[in-house]
Short mmCIF file of C-alpha atoms in Angstrom, two decimals:
data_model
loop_
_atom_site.label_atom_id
_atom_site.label_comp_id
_atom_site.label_asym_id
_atom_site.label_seq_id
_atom_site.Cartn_x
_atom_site.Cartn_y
_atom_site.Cartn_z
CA UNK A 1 18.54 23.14 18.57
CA UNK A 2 15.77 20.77 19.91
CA UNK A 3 14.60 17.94 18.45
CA UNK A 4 12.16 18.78 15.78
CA UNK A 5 8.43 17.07 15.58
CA UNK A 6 6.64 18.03 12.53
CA UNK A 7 4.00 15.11 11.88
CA UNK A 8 5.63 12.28 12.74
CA UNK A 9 8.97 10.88 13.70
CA UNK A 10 10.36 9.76 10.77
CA UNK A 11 9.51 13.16 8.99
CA UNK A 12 11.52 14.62 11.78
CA UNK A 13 14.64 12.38 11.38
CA UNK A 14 14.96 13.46 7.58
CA UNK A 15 14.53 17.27 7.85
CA UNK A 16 15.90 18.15 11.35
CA UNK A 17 18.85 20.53 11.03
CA UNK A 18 19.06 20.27 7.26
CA UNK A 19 15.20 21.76 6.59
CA UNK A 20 14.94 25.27 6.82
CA UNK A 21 13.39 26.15 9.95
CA UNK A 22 10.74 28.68 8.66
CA UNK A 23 9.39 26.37 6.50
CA UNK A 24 9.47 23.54 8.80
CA UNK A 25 7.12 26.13 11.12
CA UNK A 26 5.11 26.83 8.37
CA UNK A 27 4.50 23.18 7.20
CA UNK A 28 3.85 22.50 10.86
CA UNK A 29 1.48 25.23 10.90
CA UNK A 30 -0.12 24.04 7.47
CA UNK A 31 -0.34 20.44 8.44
CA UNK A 32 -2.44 21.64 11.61
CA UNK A 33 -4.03 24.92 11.10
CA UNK A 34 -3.57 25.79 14.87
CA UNK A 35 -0.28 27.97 15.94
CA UNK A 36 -0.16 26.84 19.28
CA UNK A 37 -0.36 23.28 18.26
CA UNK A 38 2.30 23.96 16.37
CA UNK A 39 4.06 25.53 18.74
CA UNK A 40 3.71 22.66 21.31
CA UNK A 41 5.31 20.30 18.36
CA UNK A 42 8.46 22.56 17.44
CA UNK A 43 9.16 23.02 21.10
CA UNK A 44 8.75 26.72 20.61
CA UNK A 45 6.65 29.52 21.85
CA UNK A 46 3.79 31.23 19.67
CA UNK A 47 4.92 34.29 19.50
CA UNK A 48 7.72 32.56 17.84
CA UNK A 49 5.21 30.56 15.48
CA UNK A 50 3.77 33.90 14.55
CA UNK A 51 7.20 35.37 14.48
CA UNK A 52 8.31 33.09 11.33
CA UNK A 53 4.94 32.81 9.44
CA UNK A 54 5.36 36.62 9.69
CA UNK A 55 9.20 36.75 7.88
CA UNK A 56 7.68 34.53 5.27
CA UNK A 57 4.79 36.40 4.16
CA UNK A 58 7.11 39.35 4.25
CA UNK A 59 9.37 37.57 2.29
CA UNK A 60 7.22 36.80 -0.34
CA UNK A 61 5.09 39.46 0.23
CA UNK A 62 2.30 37.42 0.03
CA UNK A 63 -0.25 36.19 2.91
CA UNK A 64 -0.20 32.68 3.79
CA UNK A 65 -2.81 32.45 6.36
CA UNK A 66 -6.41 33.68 6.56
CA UNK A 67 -6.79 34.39 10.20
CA UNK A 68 -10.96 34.51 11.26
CA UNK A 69 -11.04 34.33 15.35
CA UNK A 70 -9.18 31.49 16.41
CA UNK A 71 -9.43 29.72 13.07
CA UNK A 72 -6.53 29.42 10.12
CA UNK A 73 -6.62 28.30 6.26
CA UNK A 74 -4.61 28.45 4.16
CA UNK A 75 -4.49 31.28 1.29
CA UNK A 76 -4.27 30.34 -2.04
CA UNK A 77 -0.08 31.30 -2.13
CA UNK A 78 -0.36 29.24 1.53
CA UNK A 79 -1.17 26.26 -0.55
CA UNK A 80 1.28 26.43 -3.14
CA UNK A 81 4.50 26.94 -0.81
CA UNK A 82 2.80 23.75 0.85
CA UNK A 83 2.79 22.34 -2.16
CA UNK A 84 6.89 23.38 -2.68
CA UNK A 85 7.60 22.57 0.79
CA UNK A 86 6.63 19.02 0.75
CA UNK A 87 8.48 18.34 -2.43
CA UNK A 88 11.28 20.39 -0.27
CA UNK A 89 10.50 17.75 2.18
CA UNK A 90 10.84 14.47 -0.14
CA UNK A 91 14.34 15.90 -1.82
CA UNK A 92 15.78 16.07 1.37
CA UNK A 93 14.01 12.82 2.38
CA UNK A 94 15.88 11.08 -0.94
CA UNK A 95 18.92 13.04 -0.24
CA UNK A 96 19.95 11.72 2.99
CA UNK A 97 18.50 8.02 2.34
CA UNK A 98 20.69 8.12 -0.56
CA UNK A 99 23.61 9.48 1.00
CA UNK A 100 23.36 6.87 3.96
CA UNK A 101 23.20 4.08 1.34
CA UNK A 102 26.66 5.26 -0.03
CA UNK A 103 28.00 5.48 3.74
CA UNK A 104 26.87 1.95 4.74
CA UNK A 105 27.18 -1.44 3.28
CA UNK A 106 24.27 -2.66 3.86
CA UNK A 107 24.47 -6.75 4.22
CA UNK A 108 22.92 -9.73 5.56
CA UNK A 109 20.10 -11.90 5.55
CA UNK A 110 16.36 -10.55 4.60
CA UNK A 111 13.36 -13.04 5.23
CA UNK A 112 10.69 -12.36 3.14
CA UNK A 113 6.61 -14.46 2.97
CA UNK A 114 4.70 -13.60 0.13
CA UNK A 115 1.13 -15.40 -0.04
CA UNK A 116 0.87 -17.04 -3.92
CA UNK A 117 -0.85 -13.91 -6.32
CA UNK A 118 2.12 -11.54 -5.04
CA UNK A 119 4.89 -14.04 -4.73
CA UNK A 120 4.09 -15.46 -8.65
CA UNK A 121 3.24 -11.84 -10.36
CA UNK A 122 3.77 -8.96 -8.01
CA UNK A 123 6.96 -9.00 -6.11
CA UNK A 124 9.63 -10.81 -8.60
CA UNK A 125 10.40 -7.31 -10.56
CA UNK A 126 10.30 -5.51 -7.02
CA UNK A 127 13.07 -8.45 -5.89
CA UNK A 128 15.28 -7.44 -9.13
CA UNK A 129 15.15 -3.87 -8.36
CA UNK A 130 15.96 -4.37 -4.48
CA UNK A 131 18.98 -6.57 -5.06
CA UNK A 132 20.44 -4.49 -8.05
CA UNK A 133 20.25 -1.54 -5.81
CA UNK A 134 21.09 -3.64 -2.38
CA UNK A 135 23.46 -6.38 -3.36
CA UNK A 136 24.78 -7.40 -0.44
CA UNK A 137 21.62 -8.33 1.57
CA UNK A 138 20.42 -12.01 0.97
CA UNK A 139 16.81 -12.63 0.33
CA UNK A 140 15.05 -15.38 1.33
CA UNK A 141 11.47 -15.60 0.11
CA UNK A 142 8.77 -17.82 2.07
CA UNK A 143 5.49 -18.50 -0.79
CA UNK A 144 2.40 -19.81 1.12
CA UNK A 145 -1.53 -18.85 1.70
CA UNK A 146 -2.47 -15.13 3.67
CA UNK A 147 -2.95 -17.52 6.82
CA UNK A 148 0.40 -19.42 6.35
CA UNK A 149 2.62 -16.08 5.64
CA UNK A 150 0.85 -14.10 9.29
CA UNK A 151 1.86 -17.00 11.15
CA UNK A 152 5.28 -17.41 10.00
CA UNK A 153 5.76 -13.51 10.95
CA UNK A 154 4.26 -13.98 14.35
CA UNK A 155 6.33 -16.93 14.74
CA UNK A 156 9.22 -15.14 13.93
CA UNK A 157 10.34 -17.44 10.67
CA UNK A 158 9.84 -14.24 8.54
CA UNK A 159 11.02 -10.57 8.99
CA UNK A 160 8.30 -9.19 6.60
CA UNK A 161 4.95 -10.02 4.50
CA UNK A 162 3.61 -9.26 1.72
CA UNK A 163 -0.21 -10.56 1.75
CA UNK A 164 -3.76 -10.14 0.52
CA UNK A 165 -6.97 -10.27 2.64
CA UNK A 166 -8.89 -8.80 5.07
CA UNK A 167 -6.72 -10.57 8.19
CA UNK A 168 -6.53 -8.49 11.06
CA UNK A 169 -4.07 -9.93 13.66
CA UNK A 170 -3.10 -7.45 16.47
CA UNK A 171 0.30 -8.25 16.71
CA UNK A 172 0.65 -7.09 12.82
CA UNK A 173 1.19 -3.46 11.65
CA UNK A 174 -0.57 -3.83 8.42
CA UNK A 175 0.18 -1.26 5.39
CA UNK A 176 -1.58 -0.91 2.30
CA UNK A 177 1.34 -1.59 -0.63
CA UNK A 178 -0.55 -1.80 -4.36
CA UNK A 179 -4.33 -2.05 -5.41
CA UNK A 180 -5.37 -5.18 -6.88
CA UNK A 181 -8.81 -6.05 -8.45
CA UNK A 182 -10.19 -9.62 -9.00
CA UNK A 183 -12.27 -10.45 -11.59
CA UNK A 184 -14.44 -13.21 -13.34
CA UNK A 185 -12.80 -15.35 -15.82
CA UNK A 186 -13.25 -18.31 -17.89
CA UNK A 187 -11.80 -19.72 -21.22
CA UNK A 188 -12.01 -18.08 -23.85
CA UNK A 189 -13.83 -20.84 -26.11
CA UNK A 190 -16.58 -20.81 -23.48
CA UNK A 191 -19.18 -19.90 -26.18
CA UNK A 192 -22.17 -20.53 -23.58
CA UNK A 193 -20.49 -17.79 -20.72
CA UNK A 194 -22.47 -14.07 -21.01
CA UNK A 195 -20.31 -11.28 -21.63
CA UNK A 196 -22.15 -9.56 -18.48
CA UNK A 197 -23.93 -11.03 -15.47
CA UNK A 198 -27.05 -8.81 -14.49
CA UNK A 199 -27.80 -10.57 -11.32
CA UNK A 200 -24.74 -11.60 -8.78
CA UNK A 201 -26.98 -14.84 -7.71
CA UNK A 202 -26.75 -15.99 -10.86
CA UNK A 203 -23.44 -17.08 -9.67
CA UNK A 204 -24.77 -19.58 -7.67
CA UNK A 205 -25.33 -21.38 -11.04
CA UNK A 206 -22.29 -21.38 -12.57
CA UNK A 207 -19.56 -23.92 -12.43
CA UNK A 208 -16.78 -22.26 -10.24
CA UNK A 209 -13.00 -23.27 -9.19
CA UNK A 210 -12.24 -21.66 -6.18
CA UNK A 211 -9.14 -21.36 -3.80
CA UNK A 212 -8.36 -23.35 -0.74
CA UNK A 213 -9.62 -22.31 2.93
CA UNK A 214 -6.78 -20.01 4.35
CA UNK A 215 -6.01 -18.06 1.22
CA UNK A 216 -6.64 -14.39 0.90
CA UNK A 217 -8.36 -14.45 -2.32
CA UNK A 218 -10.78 -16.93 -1.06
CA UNK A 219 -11.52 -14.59 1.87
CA UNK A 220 -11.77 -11.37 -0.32
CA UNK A 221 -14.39 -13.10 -3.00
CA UNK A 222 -16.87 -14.22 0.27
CA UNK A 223 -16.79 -10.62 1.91
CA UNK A 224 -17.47 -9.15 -1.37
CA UNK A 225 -20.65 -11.74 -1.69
CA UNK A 226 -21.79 -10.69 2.13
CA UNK A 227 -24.16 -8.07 0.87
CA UNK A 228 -25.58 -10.06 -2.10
CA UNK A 229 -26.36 -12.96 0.58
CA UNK A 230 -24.17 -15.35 -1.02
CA UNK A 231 -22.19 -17.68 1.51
CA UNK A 232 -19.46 -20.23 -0.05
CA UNK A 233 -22.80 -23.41 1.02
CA UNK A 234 -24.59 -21.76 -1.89
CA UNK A 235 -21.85 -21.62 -4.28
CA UNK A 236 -21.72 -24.22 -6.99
CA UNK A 237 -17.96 -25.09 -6.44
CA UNK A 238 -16.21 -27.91 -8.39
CA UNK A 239 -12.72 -28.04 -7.27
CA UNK A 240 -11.11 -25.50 -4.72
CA UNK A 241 -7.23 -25.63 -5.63
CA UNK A 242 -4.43 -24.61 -3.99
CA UNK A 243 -2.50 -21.97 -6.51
CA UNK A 244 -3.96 -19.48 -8.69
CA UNK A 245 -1.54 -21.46 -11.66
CA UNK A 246 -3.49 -24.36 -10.92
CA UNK A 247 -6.54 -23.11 -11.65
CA UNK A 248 -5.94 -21.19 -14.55
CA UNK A 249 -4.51 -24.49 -15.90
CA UNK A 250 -7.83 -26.35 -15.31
CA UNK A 251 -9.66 -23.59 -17.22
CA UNK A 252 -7.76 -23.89 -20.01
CA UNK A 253 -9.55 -27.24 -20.02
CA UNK A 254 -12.86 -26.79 -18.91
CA UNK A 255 -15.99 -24.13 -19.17
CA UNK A 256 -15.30 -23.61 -15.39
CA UNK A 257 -15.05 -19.82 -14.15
CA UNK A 258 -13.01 -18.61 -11.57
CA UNK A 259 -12.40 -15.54 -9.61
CA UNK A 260 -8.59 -14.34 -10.14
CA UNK A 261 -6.23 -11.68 -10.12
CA UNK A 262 -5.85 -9.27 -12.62
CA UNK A 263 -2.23 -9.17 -11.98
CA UNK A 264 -2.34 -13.13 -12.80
CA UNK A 265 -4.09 -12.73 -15.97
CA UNK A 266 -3.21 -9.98 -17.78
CA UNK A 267 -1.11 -12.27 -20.56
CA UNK A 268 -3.72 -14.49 -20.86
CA UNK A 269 -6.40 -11.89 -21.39
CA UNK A 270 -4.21 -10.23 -23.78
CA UNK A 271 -3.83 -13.84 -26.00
CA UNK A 272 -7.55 -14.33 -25.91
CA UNK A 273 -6.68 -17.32 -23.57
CA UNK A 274 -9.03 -16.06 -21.52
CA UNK A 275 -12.27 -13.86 -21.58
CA UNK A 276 -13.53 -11.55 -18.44
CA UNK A 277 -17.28 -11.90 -17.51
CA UNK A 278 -18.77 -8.81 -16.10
CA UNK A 279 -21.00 -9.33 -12.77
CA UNK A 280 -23.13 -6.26 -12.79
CA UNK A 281 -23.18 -4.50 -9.36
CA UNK A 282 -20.48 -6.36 -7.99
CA UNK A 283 -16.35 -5.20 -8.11
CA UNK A 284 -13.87 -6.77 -6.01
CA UNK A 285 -10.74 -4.72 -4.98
CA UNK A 286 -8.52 -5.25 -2.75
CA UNK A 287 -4.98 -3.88 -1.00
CA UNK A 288 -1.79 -6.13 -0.95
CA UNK A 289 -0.65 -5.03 2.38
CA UNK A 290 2.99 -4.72 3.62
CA UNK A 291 3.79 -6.57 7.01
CA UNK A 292 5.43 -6.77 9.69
CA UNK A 293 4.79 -7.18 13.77
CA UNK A 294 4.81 -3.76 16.12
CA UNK A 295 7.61 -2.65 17.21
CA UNK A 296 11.04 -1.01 15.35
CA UNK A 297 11.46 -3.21 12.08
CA UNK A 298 15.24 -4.71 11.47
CA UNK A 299 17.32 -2.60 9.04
CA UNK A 300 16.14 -5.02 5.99
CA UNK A 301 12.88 -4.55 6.64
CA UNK A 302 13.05 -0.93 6.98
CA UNK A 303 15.09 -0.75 3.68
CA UNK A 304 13.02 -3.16 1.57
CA UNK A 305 10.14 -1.27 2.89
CA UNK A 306 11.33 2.18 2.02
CA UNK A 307 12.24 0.90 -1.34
CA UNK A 308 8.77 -0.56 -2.09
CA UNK A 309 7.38 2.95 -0.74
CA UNK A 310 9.36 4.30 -4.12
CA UNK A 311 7.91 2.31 -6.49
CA UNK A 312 4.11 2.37 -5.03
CA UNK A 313 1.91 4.80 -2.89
CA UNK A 314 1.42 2.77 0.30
CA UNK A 315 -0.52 4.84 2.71
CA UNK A 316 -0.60 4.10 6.17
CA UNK A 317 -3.76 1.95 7.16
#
């Protein structure tokens, strides 16, 4: 049998020959809602498209496709055996990924960057779970700024990121890995800080510690001021630090606010250490993204990858 191109390739590595081919024509079909698309991508003629949809909807005597001219859609039992055949699809995905962890050893030497909010309170339980399941491949983690992690991958000192920002280096494949949202903080005993902020330029009053030039979160906070025509000149800043730690540390001691993390905070928040300040009209979220430069990742960084798929939704950006 031909190779098999459903959507992509790595769809077609996990179900060729093991995927029932019906459903693989039907998914194809699905997916595109044109037969001779389809068609073209199993490597098959139309009639033969038509052919298989056909046994199906005789099989469960049910129509799958509403045909008007030379338009498709699916029928309401089309979208539930859709439904079943992409859970079909992810079994057999998680069968043969688990059966090729039992046939191979995996081993050696994994270089990991992380920029600081990931590598302190994001990727440490991810790093457990990777080297309980994969014990025989060393990690070695790199911790620096958004800036400092890109260039170590395009300088080849790391095989993969994990970073936060709004970088967009053409020699990176960037993919969104877990949603983060920063917020406004400041201590908790702050009795003169408002519980809500009506007016986003009222920010330009407030006493603010912010991170240093290069880092992610810095870059995030300034975009998501661009509309309110705040720029970091107007900003009253008194002390840009270089680690979110540091900075939460400083407002333990000070009326200072600061934008951080939720993912850095939520202890603190929790133990009234700290107290969130609502800036109406204004939300800041943000992907981490996984990554890595074009081109076929190494076998860690395909693994790691596909294991951090598992524990978040990371759609491709």
């Amino acid at each position: 049998m031909p190779a098999v191109l459903v959507l992509n390739k790595r769809e077609n590595e996990y179900i060729h020959g093991m995927f029932d081919f019906r459903l693989q024509v039907f998914y194809t079909v699905a997916k595109r809602l044109n037969f001779t698309k389809a068609a073209n991508a199993l490597f098959i003629t139309q009639p033969a498209v038509t052919k298989h949809i056909q046994e199906l909807e005789q099989h469960f005597q049910l129509k799958l496709f509403e045909r008007t001219g030379n338009q498709i859609q699916l029928t309401a039992a089309g979208e539930v055996l859709l439904q079943h055949t992409e859970q079909l699809l992810a079994l057999y995905r998680n069968m043969e990924e688990e059966m090729n962890d039992l046939a191979n050893r995996h081993q050696g030497l994994l270089k990991l960057g992380a920029s600081s909010t990931v590598a302190q309170y994001v990727i440490p339980p991810l790093l457990a779970g990777f080297h309980k399941k994969y014990p025989n491949i060393e990690i070695a983690l790199h911790n620096g700024n958004t800036e400092q992690i890109e260039l170590a991958l395009t300088n080849k000192e790391i095989d993969l990121g994990i970073i936060e920002g709004h970088s967009k280096n053409k020699l990176i494949k960037y993919t969104s890995f877990l949603d983060d949202e920063i917020v406004l903080i400041t201590n908790a005993q702050n009795s003169s800080a408002k519980k809500i902020i009506t007016k986003p330029e009222e920010l330009k009053q407030l006493p603010l510690l912010l991170r240093e030039h290069g880092s992610g979160t810095l870059e995030v906070i300034l975009h998501a001021l661009q509309p309110f025509n705040i720029k970091l000149s107007h900003l009253n800043v008194e002390m840009q630090l270089g680690s979110t730690e540091s900075i939460k540390t400083y407002l333990m001691h000070s009326n200072c606010y600061a934008f951080i993390s939720v993912h850095a905070i939520q202890s603190e928040l929790q133990n009234n250490v700290f107290k969130r300040v609502e800036v109406k009209f204004l939300q800041i979220k943000r992907p981490f993204y996984l990554i890595h430069l074009h081109g076929q990742p190494n076998t860690g960084t395909t693994l790691f990858m596909r294991f951090a798929s598992k524990q978040q939704t990371i759609p491709e950006k």
